[in-house]
Amino acid sequence: MTDKKLLALYHKDESEAVRETVRLYLPYVKAIVKDKLSAFAREDIEETVSDIFIRFWRSVGKVDLSRGSVRAYLCVLAKSTALRKRQQLAQAPRREDNNMLEKLEAQTAPPDERSRLLSALEQLADADRQIILMKYYLGLTHKQIGKELHINAKATQKRVERAVARLKKIVGGEDYEL
């Protein structure tokens, strides 16, 4: 089916047009989304793919075939939607953070030291707290953390260093040992 016929079908029978669009482009859209959201749950990938087809259906009137094909339009839509979703998922506070903080309380450091550290961790921004917990509580390497955050190991190392510096400043100075 040509792009022109597909777009015309949206004016005649929307449900059939949506089915045809999904049939033609699902593998393509899914591959783009999987590439961008590979570190996240299958449900997040499926939800994003569905969102893309819904967004396409809602904006089908804006598709200008003189500027590109339906495939090209879906490609741009899939990439932008998946990247936006990845950013949302990466920034969302994780339920595990609270569990990790509770487990940190049970560690062997003296109680006043633990409470000072926990208080300082809670004052950090979510991103800094997350990276500190991944590095020092979960024991992940810079490469593993980078994969989780979709950045390279060198950038991860820099972020860890900055987060540690912020934590030390809150706790009471550069001499504080984590």
mmCIF file with all atom_site columns, C-alpha atoms in Angstrom:
data_model
loop_
_atom_site.group_PDB
_atom_site.id
_atom_site.type_symbol
_atom_site.label_atom_id
_atom_site.label_alt_id
_atom_site.label_comp_id
_atom_site.label_asym_id
_atom_site.label_entity_id
_atom_site.label_seq_id
_atom_site.pdbx_PDB_ins_code
_atom_site.Cartn_x
_atom_site.Cartn_y
_atom_site.Cartn_z
_atom_site.occupancy
_atom_site.B_iso_or_equiv
_atom_site.pdbx_formal_charge
_atom_site.auth_seq_id
_atom_site.auth_comp_id
_atom_site.auth_asym_id
_atom_site.auth_atom_id
_atom_site.pdbx_PDB_model_num
ATOM 1   C CA . MET A 1 1   ? 0.000   0.000  0.000  1.00 0.00 ? 1   MET A CA 1
ATOM 2   C CA . THR A 1 2   ? 1.348   3.425  -0.918 1.00 0.00 ? 2   THR A CA 1
ATOM 3   C CA . ASP A 1 3   ? 1.649   6.220  1.610  1.00 0.00 ? 3   ASP A CA 1
ATOM 4   C CA . LYS A 1 4   ? -0.964  8.235  -0.261 1.00 0.00 ? 4   LYS A CA 1
ATOM 5   C CA . LYS A 1 5   ? -3.470  5.349  -0.107 1.00 0.00 ? 5   LYS A CA 1
ATOM 6   C CA . LEU A 1 6   ? -2.731  4.780  3.573  1.00 0.00 ? 6   LEU A CA 1
ATOM 7   C CA . LEU A 1 7   ? -3.378  8.420  4.440  1.00 0.00 ? 7   LEU A CA 1
ATOM 8   C CA . ALA A 1 8   ? -6.565  8.403  2.351  1.00 0.00 ? 8   ALA A CA 1
ATOM 9   C CA . LEU A 1 9   ? -7.729  5.328  4.267  1.00 0.00 ? 9   LEU A CA 1
ATOM 10  C CA . TYR A 1 10  ? -7.641  7.400  7.483  1.00 0.00 ? 10  TYR A CA 1
ATOM 11  C CA . HIS A 1 11  ? -10.425 9.547  5.991  1.00 0.00 ? 11  HIS A CA 1
ATOM 12  C CA . LYS A 1 12  ? -12.522 6.535  4.987  1.00 0.00 ? 12  LYS A CA 1
ATOM 13  C CA . ASP A 1 13  ? -12.041 3.960  7.757  1.00 0.00 ? 13  ASP A CA 1
ATOM 14  C CA . GLU A 1 14  ? -9.826  5.014  10.670 1.00 0.00 ? 14  GLU A CA 1
ATOM 15  C CA . SER A 1 15  ? -9.808  1.652  12.425 1.00 0.00 ? 15  SER A CA 1
ATOM 16  C CA . GLU A 1 16  ? -8.737  -0.153 9.252  1.00 0.00 ? 16  GLU A CA 1
ATOM 17  C CA . ALA A 1 17  ? -6.134  2.546  8.588  1.00 0.00 ? 17  ALA A CA 1
ATOM 18  C CA . VAL A 1 18  ? -4.674  2.154  12.094 1.00 0.00 ? 18  VAL A CA 1
ATOM 19  C CA . ARG A 1 19  ? -4.572  -1.646 11.687 1.00 0.00 ? 19  ARG A CA 1
ATOM 20  C CA . GLU A 1 20  ? -2.803  -1.264 8.339  1.00 0.00 ? 20  GLU A CA 1
ATOM 21  C CA . THR A 1 21  ? -0.314  1.253  9.747  1.00 0.00 ? 21  THR A CA 1
ATOM 22  C CA . VAL A 1 22  ? 0.507   -1.087 12.629 1.00 0.00 ? 22  VAL A CA 1
ATOM 23  C CA . ARG A 1 23  ? 0.793   -4.063 10.267 1.00 0.00 ? 23  ARG A CA 1
ATOM 24  C CA . LEU A 1 24  ? 3.168   -2.202 7.964  1.00 0.00 ? 24  LEU A CA 1
ATOM 25  C CA . TYR A 1 25  ? 5.317   -0.364 10.485 1.00 0.00 ? 25  TYR A CA 1
ATOM 26  C CA . LEU A 1 26  ? 5.194   -2.193 13.835 1.00 0.00 ? 26  LEU A CA 1
ATOM 27  C CA . PRO A 1 27  ? 8.534   -4.025 13.415 1.00 0.00 ? 27  PRO A CA 1
ATOM 28  C CA . TYR A 1 28  ? 10.243  -0.814 12.315 1.00 0.00 ? 28  TYR A CA 1
ATOM 29  C CA . VAL A 1 29  ? 8.846   1.324  15.155 1.00 0.00 ? 29  VAL A CA 1
ATOM 30  C CA . LYS A 1 30  ? 9.483   -1.401 17.720 1.00 0.00 ? 30  LYS A CA 1
ATOM 31  C CA . ALA A 1 31  ? 13.131  -1.718 16.636 1.00 0.00 ? 31  ALA A CA 1
ATOM 32  C CA . ILE A 1 32  ? 13.669  2.018  17.118 1.00 0.00 ? 32  ILE A CA 1
ATOM 33  C CA . VAL A 1 33  ? 12.032  2.002  20.537 1.00 0.00 ? 33  VAL A CA 1
ATOM 34  C CA . LYS A 1 34  ? 13.915  -1.119 21.679 1.00 0.00 ? 34  LYS A CA 1
ATOM 35  C CA . ASP A 1 35  ? 17.177  0.542  20.687 1.00 0.00 ? 35  ASP A CA 1
ATOM 36  C CA . LYS A 1 36  ? 16.397  3.649  22.756 1.00 0.00 ? 36  LYS A CA 1
ATOM 37  C CA . LEU A 1 37  ? 14.815  1.874  25.754 1.00 0.00 ? 37  LEU A CA 1
ATOM 38  C CA . SER A 1 38  ? 16.875  -1.322 25.922 1.00 0.00 ? 38  SER A CA 1
ATOM 39  C CA . ALA A 1 39  ? 17.678  -0.807 29.619 1.00 0.00 ? 39  ALA A CA 1
ATOM 40  C CA . PHE A 1 40  ? 14.028  -0.545 30.616 1.00 0.00 ? 40  PHE A CA 1
ATOM 41  C CA . ALA A 1 41  ? 11.188  -3.005 31.114 1.00 0.00 ? 41  ALA A CA 1
ATOM 42  C CA . ARG A 1 42  ? 9.382   -4.683 28.216 1.00 0.00 ? 42  ARG A CA 1
ATOM 43  C CA . GLU A 1 43  ? 6.158   -3.020 29.387 1.00 0.00 ? 43  GLU A CA 1
ATOM 44  C CA . ASP A 1 44  ? 7.749   0.419  28.988 1.00 0.00 ? 44  ASP A CA 1
ATOM 45  C CA . ILE A 1 45  ? 8.788   -0.470 25.442 1.00 0.00 ? 45  ILE A CA 1
ATOM 46  C CA . GLU A 1 46  ? 5.313   -1.755 24.541 1.00 0.00 ? 46  GLU A CA 1
ATOM 47  C CA . GLU A 1 47  ? 3.632   1.295  26.072 1.00 0.00 ? 47  GLU A CA 1
ATOM 48  C CA . THR A 1 48  ? 5.902   3.613  24.110 1.00 0.00 ? 48  THR A CA 1
ATOM 49  C CA . VAL A 1 49  ? 5.219   1.779  20.843 1.00 0.00 ? 49  VAL A CA 1
ATOM 50  C CA . SER A 1 50  ? 1.469   2.119  21.475 1.00 0.00 ? 50  SER A CA 1
ATOM 51  C CA . ASP A 1 51  ? 1.893   5.811  22.269 1.00 0.00 ? 51  ASP A CA 1
ATOM 52  C CA . ILE A 1 52  ? 3.683   6.329  18.957 1.00 0.00 ? 52  ILE A CA 1
ATOM 53  C CA . PHE A 1 53  ? 0.861   4.815  16.910 1.00 0.00 ? 53  PHE A CA 1
ATOM 54  C CA . ILE A 1 54  ? -1.699  6.834  18.863 1.00 0.00 ? 54  ILE A CA 1
ATOM 55  C CA . ARG A 1 55  ? 0.296   10.016 18.275 1.00 0.00 ? 55  ARG A CA 1
ATOM 56  C CA . PHE A 1 56  ? 0.531   9.160  14.576 1.00 0.00 ? 56  PHE A CA 1
ATOM 57  C CA . TRP A 1 57  ? -3.242  8.600  14.374 1.00 0.00 ? 57  TRP A CA 1
ATOM 58  C CA . ARG A 1 58  ? -3.889  11.946 16.103 1.00 0.00 ? 58  ARG A CA 1
ATOM 59  C CA . SER A 1 59  ? -1.494  13.828 13.831 1.00 0.00 ? 59  SER A CA 1
ATOM 60  C CA . VAL A 1 60  ? -2.146  12.051 10.524 1.00 0.00 ? 60  VAL A CA 1
ATOM 61  C CA . GLY A 1 61  ? -3.596  15.265 9.102  1.00 0.00 ? 61  GLY A CA 1
ATOM 62  C CA . LYS A 1 62  ? -0.198  16.933 9.559  1.00 0.00 ? 62  LYS A CA 1
ATOM 63  C CA . VAL A 1 63  ? 1.697   14.341 7.508  1.00 0.00 ? 63  VAL A CA 1
ATOM 64  C CA . ASP A 1 64  ? 3.036   16.087 4.416  1.00 0.00 ? 64  ASP A CA 1
ATOM 65  C CA . LEU A 1 65  ? 4.195   13.542 1.842  1.00 0.00 ? 65  LEU A CA 1
ATOM 66  C CA . SER A 1 66  ? 6.016   16.266 -0.080 1.00 0.00 ? 66  SER A CA 1
ATOM 67  C CA . ARG A 1 67  ? 8.410   16.505 2.896  1.00 0.00 ? 67  ARG A CA 1
ATOM 68  C CA . GLY A 1 68  ? 8.891   12.762 3.414  1.00 0.00 ? 68  GLY A CA 1
ATOM 69  C CA . SER A 1 69  ? 7.315   9.353  3.644  1.00 0.00 ? 69  SER A CA 1
ATOM 70  C CA . VAL A 1 70  ? 5.082   7.890  6.340  1.00 0.00 ? 70  VAL A CA 1
ATOM 71  C CA . ARG A 1 71  ? 8.052   5.739  7.322  1.00 0.00 ? 71  ARG A CA 1
ATOM 72  C CA . ALA A 1 72  ? 10.235  8.842  7.783  1.00 0.00 ? 72  ALA A CA 1
ATOM 73  C CA . TYR A 1 73  ? 7.489   10.561 9.793  1.00 0.00 ? 73  TYR A CA 1
ATOM 74  C CA . LEU A 1 74  ? 7.126   7.490  12.012 1.00 0.00 ? 74  LEU A CA 1
ATOM 75  C CA . CYS A 1 75  ? 10.897  7.300  12.425 1.00 0.00 ? 75  CYS A CA 1
ATOM 76  C CA . VAL A 1 76  ? 11.104  10.867 13.734 1.00 0.00 ? 76  VAL A CA 1
ATOM 77  C CA . LEU A 1 77  ? 8.043   10.328 15.906 1.00 0.00 ? 77  LEU A CA 1
ATOM 78  C CA . ALA A 1 78  ? 9.408   7.042  17.298 1.00 0.00 ? 78  ALA A CA 1
ATOM 79  C CA . LYS A 1 79  ? 12.835  8.479  18.092 1.00 0.00 ? 79  LYS A CA 1
ATOM 80  C CA . SER A 1 80  ? 11.512  11.602 19.783 1.00 0.00 ? 80  SER A CA 1
ATOM 81  C CA . THR A 1 81  ? 8.868   9.711  21.762 1.00 0.00 ? 81  THR A CA 1
ATOM 82  C CA . ALA A 1 82  ? 11.314  7.013  22.865 1.00 0.00 ? 82  ALA A CA 1
ATOM 83  C CA . LEU A 1 83  ? 13.956  9.541  23.909 1.00 0.00 ? 83  LEU A CA 1
ATOM 84  C CA . ARG A 1 84  ? 11.377  11.531 25.873 1.00 0.00 ? 84  ARG A CA 1
ATOM 85  C CA . LYS A 1 85  ? 10.207  8.315  27.556 1.00 0.00 ? 85  LYS A CA 1
ATOM 86  C CA . ARG A 1 86  ? 13.805  7.318  28.334 1.00 0.00 ? 86  ARG A CA 1
ATOM 87  C CA . GLN A 1 87  ? 14.388  10.677 29.979 1.00 0.00 ? 87  GLN A CA 1
ATOM 88  C CA . GLN A 1 88  ? 11.192  10.314 32.038 1.00 0.00 ? 88  GLN A CA 1
ATOM 89  C CA . LEU A 1 89  ? 12.085  6.801  33.127 1.00 0.00 ? 89  LEU A CA 1
ATOM 90  C CA . ALA A 1 90  ? 15.672  7.721  33.999 1.00 0.00 ? 90  ALA A CA 1
ATOM 91  C CA . GLN A 1 91  ? 14.587  10.706 36.072 1.00 0.00 ? 91  GLN A CA 1
ATOM 92  C CA . ALA A 1 92  ? 11.687  9.017  37.824 1.00 0.00 ? 92  ALA A CA 1
ATOM 93  C CA . PRO A 1 93  ? 12.421  8.368  41.478 1.00 0.00 ? 93  PRO A CA 1
ATOM 94  C CA . ARG A 1 94  ? 12.840  4.682  41.964 1.00 0.00 ? 94  ARG A CA 1
ATOM 95  C CA . ARG A 1 95  ? 11.058  2.775  44.678 1.00 0.00 ? 95  ARG A CA 1
ATOM 96  C CA . GLU A 1 96  ? 14.300  0.919  45.325 1.00 0.00 ? 96  GLU A CA 1
ATOM 97  C CA . ASP A 1 97  ? 15.946  4.149  46.512 1.00 0.00 ? 97  ASP A CA 1
ATOM 98  C CA . ASN A 1 98  ? 13.882  4.209  49.690 1.00 0.00 ? 98  ASN A CA 1
ATOM 99  C CA . ASN A 1 99  ? 14.559  0.518  50.286 1.00 0.00 ? 99  ASN A CA 1
ATOM 100 C CA . MET A 1 100 ? 18.295  1.105  49.808 1.00 0.00 ? 100 MET A CA 1
ATOM 101 C CA . LEU A 1 101 ? 18.238  3.999  52.258 1.00 0.00 ? 101 LEU A CA 1
ATOM 102 C CA . GLU A 1 102 ? 16.477  1.803  54.812 1.00 0.00 ? 102 GLU A CA 1
ATOM 103 C CA . LYS A 1 103 ? 19.035  -0.940 54.293 1.00 0.00 ? 103 LYS A CA 1
ATOM 104 C CA . LEU A 1 104 ? 21.849  1.570  54.704 1.00 0.00 ? 104 LEU A CA 1
ATOM 105 C CA . GLU A 1 105 ? 20.480  2.303  58.171 1.00 0.00 ? 105 GLU A CA 1
ATOM 106 C CA . ALA A 1 106 ? 21.192  -1.308 59.108 1.00 0.00 ? 106 ALA A CA 1
ATOM 107 C CA . GLN A 1 107 ? 24.859  -1.098 58.054 1.00 0.00 ? 107 GLN A CA 1
ATOM 108 C CA . THR A 1 108 ? 27.642  -1.405 60.612 1.00 0.00 ? 108 THR A CA 1
ATOM 109 C CA . ALA A 1 109 ? 28.636  2.278  60.924 1.00 0.00 ? 109 ALA A CA 1
ATOM 110 C CA . PRO A 1 110 ? 27.886  3.912  64.295 1.00 0.00 ? 110 PRO A CA 1
ATOM 111 C CA . PRO A 1 111 ? 24.242  5.056  64.538 1.00 0.00 ? 111 PRO A CA 1
ATOM 112 C CA . ASP A 1 112 ? 25.038  8.791  64.623 1.00 0.00 ? 112 ASP A CA 1
ATOM 113 C CA . GLU A 1 113 ? 27.256  8.428  61.541 1.00 0.00 ? 113 GLU A CA 1
ATOM 114 C CA . ARG A 1 114 ? 24.561  6.454  59.673 1.00 0.00 ? 114 ARG A CA 1
ATOM 115 C CA . SER A 1 115 ? 21.908  8.990  60.486 1.00 0.00 ? 115 SER A CA 1
ATOM 116 C CA . ARG A 1 116 ? 24.162  11.862 59.365 1.00 0.00 ? 116 ARG A CA 1
ATOM 117 C CA . LEU A 1 117 ? 24.888  10.082 56.095 1.00 0.00 ? 117 LEU A CA 1
ATOM 118 C CA . LEU A 1 118 ? 21.229  9.209  55.485 1.00 0.00 ? 118 LEU A CA 1
ATOM 119 C CA . SER A 1 119 ? 20.198  12.777 56.158 1.00 0.00 ? 119 SER A CA 1
ATOM 120 C CA . ALA A 1 120 ? 22.838  14.003 53.717 1.00 0.00 ? 120 ALA A CA 1
ATOM 121 C CA . LEU A 1 121 ? 21.745  11.482 51.061 1.00 0.00 ? 121 LEU A CA 1
ATOM 122 C CA . GLU A 1 122 ? 18.156  12.672 51.366 1.00 0.00 ? 122 GLU A CA 1
ATOM 123 C CA . GLN A 1 123 ? 19.311  16.247 50.722 1.00 0.00 ? 123 GLN A CA 1
ATOM 124 C CA . LEU A 1 124 ? 20.937  15.301 47.422 1.00 0.00 ? 124 LEU A CA 1
ATOM 125 C CA . ALA A 1 125 ? 19.083  15.604 44.139 1.00 0.00 ? 125 ALA A CA 1
ATOM 126 C CA . ASP A 1 126 ? 17.524  12.336 42.968 1.00 0.00 ? 126 ASP A CA 1
ATOM 127 C CA . ALA A 1 127 ? 20.151  11.854 40.252 1.00 0.00 ? 127 ALA A CA 1
ATOM 128 C CA . ASP A 1 128 ? 23.056  12.314 42.682 1.00 0.00 ? 128 ASP A CA 1
ATOM 129 C CA . ARG A 1 129 ? 21.480  10.060 45.304 1.00 0.00 ? 129 ARG A CA 1
ATOM 130 C CA . GLN A 1 130 ? 20.852  7.402  42.695 1.00 0.00 ? 130 GLN A CA 1
ATOM 131 C CA . ILE A 1 131 ? 24.424  7.414  41.430 1.00 0.00 ? 131 ILE A CA 1
ATOM 132 C CA . ILE A 1 132 ? 25.855  7.292  44.989 1.00 0.00 ? 132 ILE A CA 1
ATOM 133 C CA . LEU A 1 133 ? 23.604  4.353  45.863 1.00 0.00 ? 133 LEU A CA 1
ATOM 134 C CA . MET A 1 134 ? 24.498  2.492  42.666 1.00 0.00 ? 134 MET A CA 1
ATOM 135 C CA . LYS A 1 135 ? 28.220  3.017  43.220 1.00 0.00 ? 135 LYS A CA 1
ATOM 136 C CA . TYR A 1 136 ? 28.638  2.568  46.973 1.00 0.00 ? 136 TYR A CA 1
ATOM 137 C CA . TYR A 1 137 ? 25.638  0.523  48.039 1.00 0.00 ? 137 TYR A CA 1
ATOM 138 C CA . LEU A 1 138 ? 25.074  -1.743 45.057 1.00 0.00 ? 138 LEU A CA 1
ATOM 139 C CA . GLY A 1 139 ? 28.766  -1.797 44.175 1.00 0.00 ? 139 GLY A CA 1
ATOM 140 C CA . LEU A 1 140 ? 28.228  -1.227 40.467 1.00 0.00 ? 140 LEU A CA 1
ATOM 141 C CA . THR A 1 141 ? 31.154  -0.274 38.258 1.00 0.00 ? 141 THR A CA 1
ATOM 142 C CA . HIS A 1 142 ? 31.236  2.975  36.292 1.00 0.00 ? 142 HIS A CA 1
ATOM 143 C CA . LYS A 1 143 ? 30.514  0.992  33.146 1.00 0.00 ? 143 LYS A CA 1
ATOM 144 C CA . GLN A 1 144 ? 27.457  -0.684 34.722 1.00 0.00 ? 144 GLN A CA 1
ATOM 145 C CA . ILE A 1 145 ? 26.154  2.615  36.058 1.00 0.00 ? 145 ILE A CA 1
ATOM 146 C CA . GLY A 1 146 ? 26.758  4.216  32.670 1.00 0.00 ? 146 GLY A CA 1
ATOM 147 C CA . LYS A 1 147 ? 24.739  1.522  30.945 1.00 0.00 ? 147 LYS A CA 1
ATOM 148 C CA . GLU A 1 148 ? 21.876  2.113  33.374 1.00 0.00 ? 148 GLU A CA 1
ATOM 149 C CA . LEU A 1 149 ? 22.004  5.887  32.839 1.00 0.00 ? 149 LEU A CA 1
ATOM 150 C CA . HIS A 1 150 ? 22.781  5.708  29.098 1.00 0.00 ? 150 HIS A CA 1
ATOM 151 C CA . ILE A 1 151 ? 26.105  7.509  29.397 1.00 0.00 ? 151 ILE A CA 1
ATOM 152 C CA . ASN A 1 152 ? 29.690  6.353  28.922 1.00 0.00 ? 152 ASN A CA 1
ATOM 153 C CA . ALA A 1 153 ? 31.958  5.185  31.759 1.00 0.00 ? 153 ALA A CA 1
ATOM 154 C CA . LYS A 1 154 ? 34.038  8.386  31.757 1.00 0.00 ? 154 LYS A CA 1
ATOM 155 C CA . ALA A 1 155 ? 30.936  10.564 32.149 1.00 0.00 ? 155 ALA A CA 1
ATOM 156 C CA . THR A 1 156 ? 29.740  8.224  34.886 1.00 0.00 ? 156 THR A CA 1
ATOM 157 C CA . GLN A 1 157 ? 33.038  8.596  36.733 1.00 0.00 ? 157 GLN A CA 1
ATOM 158 C CA . LYS A 1 158 ? 32.708  12.395 36.576 1.00 0.00 ? 158 LYS A CA 1
ATOM 159 C CA . ARG A 1 159 ? 29.129  12.267 37.840 1.00 0.00 ? 159 ARG A CA 1
ATOM 160 C CA . VAL A 1 160 ? 30.143  9.994  40.720 1.00 0.00 ? 160 VAL A CA 1
ATOM 161 C CA . GLU A 1 161 ? 32.966  12.364 41.653 1.00 0.00 ? 161 GLU A CA 1
ATOM 162 C CA . ARG A 1 162 ? 30.643  15.363 41.613 1.00 0.00 ? 162 ARG A CA 1
ATOM 163 C CA . ALA A 1 163 ? 27.930  13.573 43.587 1.00 0.00 ? 163 ALA A CA 1
ATOM 164 C CA . VAL A 1 164 ? 30.506  12.477 46.182 1.00 0.00 ? 164 VAL A CA 1
ATOM 165 C CA . ALA A 1 165 ? 31.796  16.053 46.447 1.00 0.00 ? 165 ALA A CA 1
ATOM 166 C CA . ARG A 1 166 ? 28.242  17.323 47.012 1.00 0.00 ? 166 ARG A CA 1
ATOM 167 C CA . LEU A 1 167 ? 27.615  14.636 49.614 1.00 0.00 ? 167 LEU A CA 1
ATOM 168 C CA . LYS A 1 168 ? 30.864  15.410 51.423 1.00 0.00 ? 168 LYS A CA 1
ATOM 169 C CA . LYS A 1 169 ? 29.973  19.097 51.473 1.00 0.00 ? 169 LYS A CA 1
ATOM 170 C CA . ILE A 1 170 ? 26.612  18.335 53.064 1.00 0.00 ? 170 ILE A CA 1
ATOM 171 C CA . VAL A 1 171 ? 28.091  15.878 55.589 1.00 0.00 ? 171 VAL A CA 1
ATOM 172 C CA . GLY A 1 172 ? 30.842  18.182 56.674 1.00 0.00 ? 172 GLY A CA 1
ATOM 173 C CA . GLY A 1 173 ? 33.826  18.663 54.465 1.00 0.00 ? 173 GLY A CA 1
ATOM 174 C CA . GLU A 1 174 ? 36.331  17.175 52.073 1.00 0.00 ? 174 GLU A CA 1
ATOM 175 C CA . ASP A 1 175 ? 37.928  14.947 54.711 1.00 0.00 ? 175 ASP A CA 1
ATOM 176 C CA . TYR A 1 176 ? 34.776  12.855 55.170 1.00 0.00 ? 176 TYR A CA 1
ATOM 177 C CA . GLU A 1 177 ? 35.246  9.224  54.066 1.00 0.00 ? 177 GLU A CA 1
ATOM 178 C CA . LEU A 1 178 ? 32.416  7.320  52.393 1.00 0.00 ? 178 LEU A CA 1
#
